[in-house]
């Protein structure tokens, strides 16, 4: 067996800690450096706490609709401190689990801020003073941080970043959210369900720019139904504190206006994080957008330094970072691996949920590629009806000639789970016919995927499609 390589991983988010564990599984000698918290943004202040609080909002919402099933519930009361404690408990279990896994795999963990000294040396500022580490390879997984816009400095008091929004001390009466993207809509909907009035300010012409517009239409209708105000083509200019309230100045299509609220959340995107890392000392530099460019093996232009996760480029999603971590680990251990995935699924925990994988119609139109589309509404699904969640649909896009599945876009109940089948179909180069010939258990939500694939050929059984010549 060859000598283990000494590897330093900087950052213990879902990219870094997954990479470290895989490196250890492959027999390498690994040190992880983390400046704040094991599990990174995702486990501590991102994916996990947001989904926990969203689950609480959904539960309150469902209780509110229980009357339709003949279940009368009264006296529902939210204790926000308890909710935050419950969420913190989940985060604690998961981050403790990551610590345990690293320990069991004999990964050394050094808590402190890492700075590169050269292509093999990292100095860590720990609470006990500087510590110098030398490695054959270095994996940089420092993630991203929220973008701040002028006039809205995060103080986590009057102006929340997503981190403040996930640790509220009280429930806002009126929350103004700047940015109608992933976080703005997930957290905006969550606060609405918990009982706040919510206004979302979005710079572009619609919510969730870049996502399938048919799916977004369903989300925008749902925002309205829930009583959330979405102001598009609107920019927040600044705010003043007046009589204990925040008066937000906004520029809209029709001129300047003011909105009074008691809480602002600014969620206008995230930027890759590499400040103070000393990249230049190792011969590295970020690109114009702040990303550290890598090849398909996650190598930077310095052969023994790798970058993974949010720092290495879009999409900034946890599962994409973890996948890159597995690839970097394999490459360092001498395996012939490469980032050669056909698609990265995206899931948005709005109400209803939205999910997509592969190409969109807009992207295919831009490529001038011929395609066929089939869709199936959840309103025709027995399972969706029994869950009282009939909004939305599944849309399957297939190549017009080969029938290969090119993209799947969904909005509706539990689509964040359903999308896994679509990702597998695209990875396996399945055709729409393959999907439609696969028996799907009844009554389940995935039947909608089978029917949408049948609809590609005009053959969905549970909706009427005009007969086509065969
Ligand atoms: P991070 O998770 O940011 O981890 C980087 C780590 O590096 C941090 O712990 C940081 O402290 C450490 N670090 C940085 N610099 C140094 C240094 N110099 N020395 C030592 N340590 C350092 N994605 C999803 O896929 N699904 C979701 O549902 C989802 N929900 C989200 C909700 C919110 C509110 C937010 C903010 C994000 C969400 N994301 C979600 C995005 C997801 O959190 C990120 O894509 C993911 O965390 C990126 O992983 P990473 O390992 O690259 O970076
Ligand atoms: P985002 O990029 O999803 O959305 C930001 C929104 O703010 C966009 O719609 C943009 O047009 C708008 N915007 C930008 N500047 C503005 C301004 N000055 N005024 C008004 N609107 C403005 O970014 P977000 O929501 O901060 O999330 C960051 C990233 O975190 C996401 O892109 C995603 O990668 C990840 N994430 C993933 C989640 C998931 O997978 N479910 C959940 C939350 C975050």
PDB file of N, CA, C and O in Angstrom, residues 402-432:
ATOM      1  N   UNK A 402     -34.826  11.587 -29.568  1.00  0.00           N
ATOM      2  CA  UNK A 402     -34.395  10.373 -28.848  1.00  0.00           C
ATOM      3  C   UNK A 402     -35.305  10.022 -27.671  1.00  0.00           C
ATOM      4  O   UNK A 402     -35.199   8.932 -27.118  1.00  0.00           O
ATOM      5  N   UNK A 403     -36.153  10.931 -27.253  1.00  0.00           N
ATOM      6  CA  UNK A 403     -37.056  10.723 -26.112  1.00  0.00           C
ATOM      7  C   UNK A 403     -36.320  10.758 -24.760  1.00  0.00           C
ATOM      8  O   UNK A 403     -36.910  10.508 -23.715  1.00  0.00           O
ATOM      9  N   UNK A 404     -35.010  11.058 -24.777  1.00  0.00           N
ATOM     10  CA  UNK A 404     -34.235  11.106 -23.529  1.00  0.00           C
ATOM     11  C   UNK A 404     -34.774  12.219 -22.623  1.00  0.00           C
ATOM     12  O   UNK A 404     -35.073  13.316 -23.097  1.00  0.00           O
ATOM     13  N   UNK A 405     -34.879  11.922 -21.329  1.00  0.00           N
ATOM     14  CA  UNK A 405     -35.349  12.944 -20.381  1.00  0.00           C
ATOM     15  C   UNK A 405     -34.250  13.999 -20.233  1.00  0.00           C
ATOM     16  O   UNK A 405     -33.105  13.686 -19.901  1.00  0.00           O
ATOM     17  N   UNK A 406     -34.611  15.253 -20.484  1.00  0.00           N
ATOM     18  CA  UNK A 406     -33.626  16.351 -20.441  1.00  0.00           C
ATOM     19  C   UNK A 406     -33.807  17.214 -19.195  1.00  0.00           C
ATOM     20  O   UNK A 406     -32.854  17.827 -18.719  1.00  0.00           O
ATOM     21  N   UNK A 407     -35.042  17.283 -18.725  1.00  0.00           N
ATOM     22  CA  UNK A 407     -35.295  18.116 -17.546  1.00  0.00           C
ATOM     23  C   UNK A 407     -36.620  17.738 -16.919  1.00  0.00           C
ATOM     24  O   UNK A 407     -37.516  17.240 -17.606  1.00  0.00           O
ATOM     25  N   UNK A 408     -36.712  17.923 -15.591  1.00  0.00           N
ATOM     26  CA  UNK A 408     -37.989  17.715 -14.897  1.00  0.00           C
ATOM     27  C   UNK A 408     -38.166  18.882 -13.928  1.00  0.00           C
ATOM     28  O   UNK A 408     -37.234  19.236 -13.187  1.00  0.00           O
ATOM     29  N   UNK A 409     -39.333  19.489 -13.969  1.00  0.00           N
ATOM     30  CA  UNK A 409     -39.627  20.644 -13.112  1.00  0.00           C
ATOM     31  C   UNK A 409     -40.947  20.373 -12.422  1.00  0.00           C
ATOM     32  O   UNK A 409     -41.909  19.953 -13.066  1.00  0.00           O
ATOM     33  N   UNK A 410     -40.975  20.612 -11.117  1.00  0.00           N
ATOM     34  CA  UNK A 410     -42.177  20.261 -10.364  1.00  0.00           C
ATOM     35  C   UNK A 410     -42.491  21.332  -9.348  1.00  0.00           C
ATOM     36  O   UNK A 410     -41.588  21.955  -8.795  1.00  0.00           O
ATOM     37  N   UNK A 411     -43.765  21.482  -9.085  1.00  0.00           N
ATOM     38  CA  UNK A 411     -44.192  22.318  -7.974  1.00  0.00           C
ATOM     39  C   UNK A 411     -45.384  21.595  -7.375  1.00  0.00           C
ATOM     40  O   UNK A 411     -46.247  21.115  -8.114  1.00  0.00           O
ATOM     41  N   UNK A 412     -45.415  21.452  -6.053  1.00  0.00           N
ATOM     42  CA  UNK A 412     -46.521  20.715  -5.447  1.00  0.00           C
ATOM     43  C   UNK A 412     -46.085  19.981  -4.196  1.00  0.00           C
ATOM     44  O   UNK A 412     -44.983  20.197  -3.692  1.00  0.00           O
ATOM     45  N   UNK A 413     -46.946  19.071  -3.692  1.00  0.00           N
ATOM     46  CA  UNK A 413     -46.659  18.402  -2.422  1.00  0.00           C
ATOM     47  C   UNK A 413     -45.439  17.489  -2.510  1.00  0.00           C
ATOM     48  O   UNK A 413     -45.345  16.670  -3.435  1.00  0.00           O
ATOM     49  N   UNK A 414     -44.554  17.657  -1.563  1.00  0.00           N
ATOM     50  CA  UNK A 414     -43.386  16.760  -1.404  1.00  0.00           C
ATOM     51  C   UNK A 414     -42.537  16.607  -2.660  1.00  0.00           C
ATOM     52  O   UNK A 414     -41.861  15.588  -2.841  1.00  0.00           O
ATOM     53  N   UNK A 415     -42.532  17.608  -3.522  1.00  0.00           N
ATOM     54  CA  UNK A 415     -41.726  17.475  -4.745  1.00  0.00           C
ATOM     55  C   UNK A 415     -40.230  17.519  -4.432  1.00  0.00           C
ATOM     56  O   UNK A 415     -39.423  17.041  -5.228  1.00  0.00           O
ATOM     57  N   UNK A 416     -39.866  18.068  -3.241  1.00  0.00           N
ATOM     58  CA  UNK A 416     -38.446  18.055  -2.884  1.00  0.00           C
ATOM     59  C   UNK A 416     -37.956  16.611  -2.684  1.00  0.00           C
ATOM     60  O   UNK A 416     -36.762  16.344  -2.743  1.00  0.00           O
ATOM     61  N   UNK A 417     -38.869  15.695  -2.417  1.00  0.00           N
ATOM     62  CA  UNK A 417     -38.528  14.265  -2.321  1.00  0.00           C
ATOM     63  C   UNK A 417     -38.656  13.611  -3.705  1.00  0.00           C
ATOM     64  O   UNK A 417     -37.835  12.799  -4.098  1.00  0.00           O
ATOM     65  N   UNK A 418     -39.709  13.983  -4.424  1.00  0.00           N
ATOM     66  CA  UNK A 418     -39.992  13.344  -5.719  1.00  0.00           C
ATOM     67  C   UNK A 418     -38.871  13.560  -6.744  1.00  0.00           C
ATOM     68  O   UNK A 418     -38.685  12.762  -7.660  1.00  0.00           O
ATOM     69  N   UNK A 419     -38.133  14.653  -6.596  1.00  0.00           N
ATOM     70  CA  UNK A 419     -37.159  15.019  -7.629  1.00  0.00           C
ATOM     71  C   UNK A 419     -36.017  13.995  -7.726  1.00  0.00           C
ATOM     72  O   UNK A 419     -35.344  13.903  -8.762  1.00  0.00           O
ATOM     73  N   UNK A 420     -35.816  13.181  -6.681  1.00  0.00           N
ATOM     74  CA  UNK A 420     -34.718  12.200  -6.702  1.00  0.00           C
ATOM     75  C   UNK A 420     -34.887  11.215  -7.866  1.00  0.00           C
ATOM     76  O   UNK A 420     -33.912  10.827  -8.517  1.00  0.00           O
ATOM     77  N   UNK A 421     -36.123  10.817  -8.141  1.00  0.00           N
ATOM     78  CA  UNK A 421     -36.360   9.880  -9.247  1.00  0.00           C
ATOM     79  C   UNK A 421     -35.970  10.525 -10.579  1.00  0.00           C
ATOM     80  O   UNK A 421     -35.373   9.885 -11.448  1.00  0.00           O
ATOM     81  N   UNK A 422     -36.281  11.815 -10.698  1.00  0.00           N
ATOM     82  CA  UNK A 422     -35.960  12.522 -11.942  1.00  0.00           C
ATOM     83  C   UNK A 422     -34.443  12.650 -12.109  1.00  0.00           C
ATOM     84  O   UNK A 422     -33.913  12.496 -13.225  1.00  0.00           O
ATOM     85  N   UNK A 423     -33.734  12.913 -11.006  1.00  0.00           N
ATOM     86  CA  UNK A 423     -32.271  13.034 -11.091  1.00  0.00           C
ATOM     87  C   UNK A 423     -31.670  11.696 -11.533  1.00  0.00           C
ATOM     88  O   UNK A 423     -30.773  11.656 -12.385  1.00  0.00           O
ATOM     89  N   UNK A 424     -32.188  10.608 -10.973  1.00  0.00           N
ATOM     90  CA  UNK A 424     -31.684   9.285 -11.359  1.00  0.00           C
ATOM     91  C   UNK A 424     -31.961   9.035 -12.843  1.00  0.00           C
ATOM     92  O   UNK A 424     -31.094   8.553 -13.579  1.00  0.00           O
ATOM     93  N   UNK A 425     -33.172   9.395 -13.289  1.00  0.00           N
ATOM     94  CA  UNK A 425     -33.536   9.177 -14.699  1.00  0.00           C
ATOM     95  C   UNK A 425     -32.543   9.894 -15.621  1.00  0.00           C
ATOM     96  O   UNK A 425     -32.056   9.312 -16.599  1.00  0.00           O
ATOM     97  N   UNK A 426     -32.223  11.148 -15.277  1.00  0.00           N
ATOM     98  CA  UNK A 426     -31.319  11.908 -16.150  1.00  0.00           C
ATOM     99  C   UNK A 426     -29.904  11.340 -16.082  1.00  0.00           C
ATOM    100  O   UNK A 426     -29.235  11.170 -17.106  1.00  0.00           O
ATOM    101  N   UNK A 427     -29.437  11.000 -14.863  1.00  0.00           N
ATOM    102  CA  UNK A 427     -28.088  10.406 -14.730  1.00  0.00           C
ATOM    103  C   UNK A 427     -27.971   9.103 -15.530  1.00  0.00           C
ATOM    104  O   UNK A 427     -26.925   8.803 -16.087  1.00  0.00           O
ATOM    105  N   UNK A 428     -29.081   8.326 -15.580  1.00  0.00           N
ATOM    106  CA  UNK A 428     -29.049   7.026 -16.265  1.00  0.00           C
ATOM    107  C   UNK A 428     -29.447   7.141 -17.737  1.00  0.00           C
ATOM    108  O   UNK A 428     -29.667   6.134 -18.402  1.00  0.00           O
ATOM    109  N   UNK A 429     -29.576   8.375 -18.230  1.00  0.00           N
ATOM    110  CA  UNK A 429     -29.971   8.620 -19.628  1.00  0.00           C
ATOM    111  C   UNK A 429     -31.301   7.926 -19.956  1.00  0.00           C
ATOM    112  O   UNK A 429     -31.481   7.369 -21.053  1.00  0.00           O
ATOM    113  N   UNK A 430     -32.229   7.906 -19.004  1.00  0.00           N
ATOM    114  CA  UNK A 430     -33.527   7.260 -19.244  1.00  0.00           C
ATOM    115  C   UNK A 430     -34.347   8.073 -20.249  1.00  0.00           C
ATOM    116  O   UNK A 430     -34.146   9.286 -20.400  1.00  0.00           O
ATOM    117  N   UNK A 431     -35.270   7.406 -20.911  1.00  0.00           N
ATOM    118  CA  UNK A 431     -36.199   8.099 -21.811  1.00  0.00           C
ATOM    119  C   UNK A 431     -37.513   8.342 -21.066  1.00  0.00           C
ATOM    120  O   UNK A 431     -37.771   7.721 -20.019  1.00  0.00           O
ATOM    121  N   UNK A 432     -38.343   9.197 -21.659  1.00  0.00           N
ATOM    122  CA  UNK A 432     -39.667   9.408 -21.055  1.00  0.00           C
ATOM    123  C   UNK A 432     -40.423   8.088 -21.058  1.00  0.00           C
ATOM    124  O   UNK A 432     -41.175   7.777 -20.122  1.00  0.00           O
TER     125      UNK A 432
END
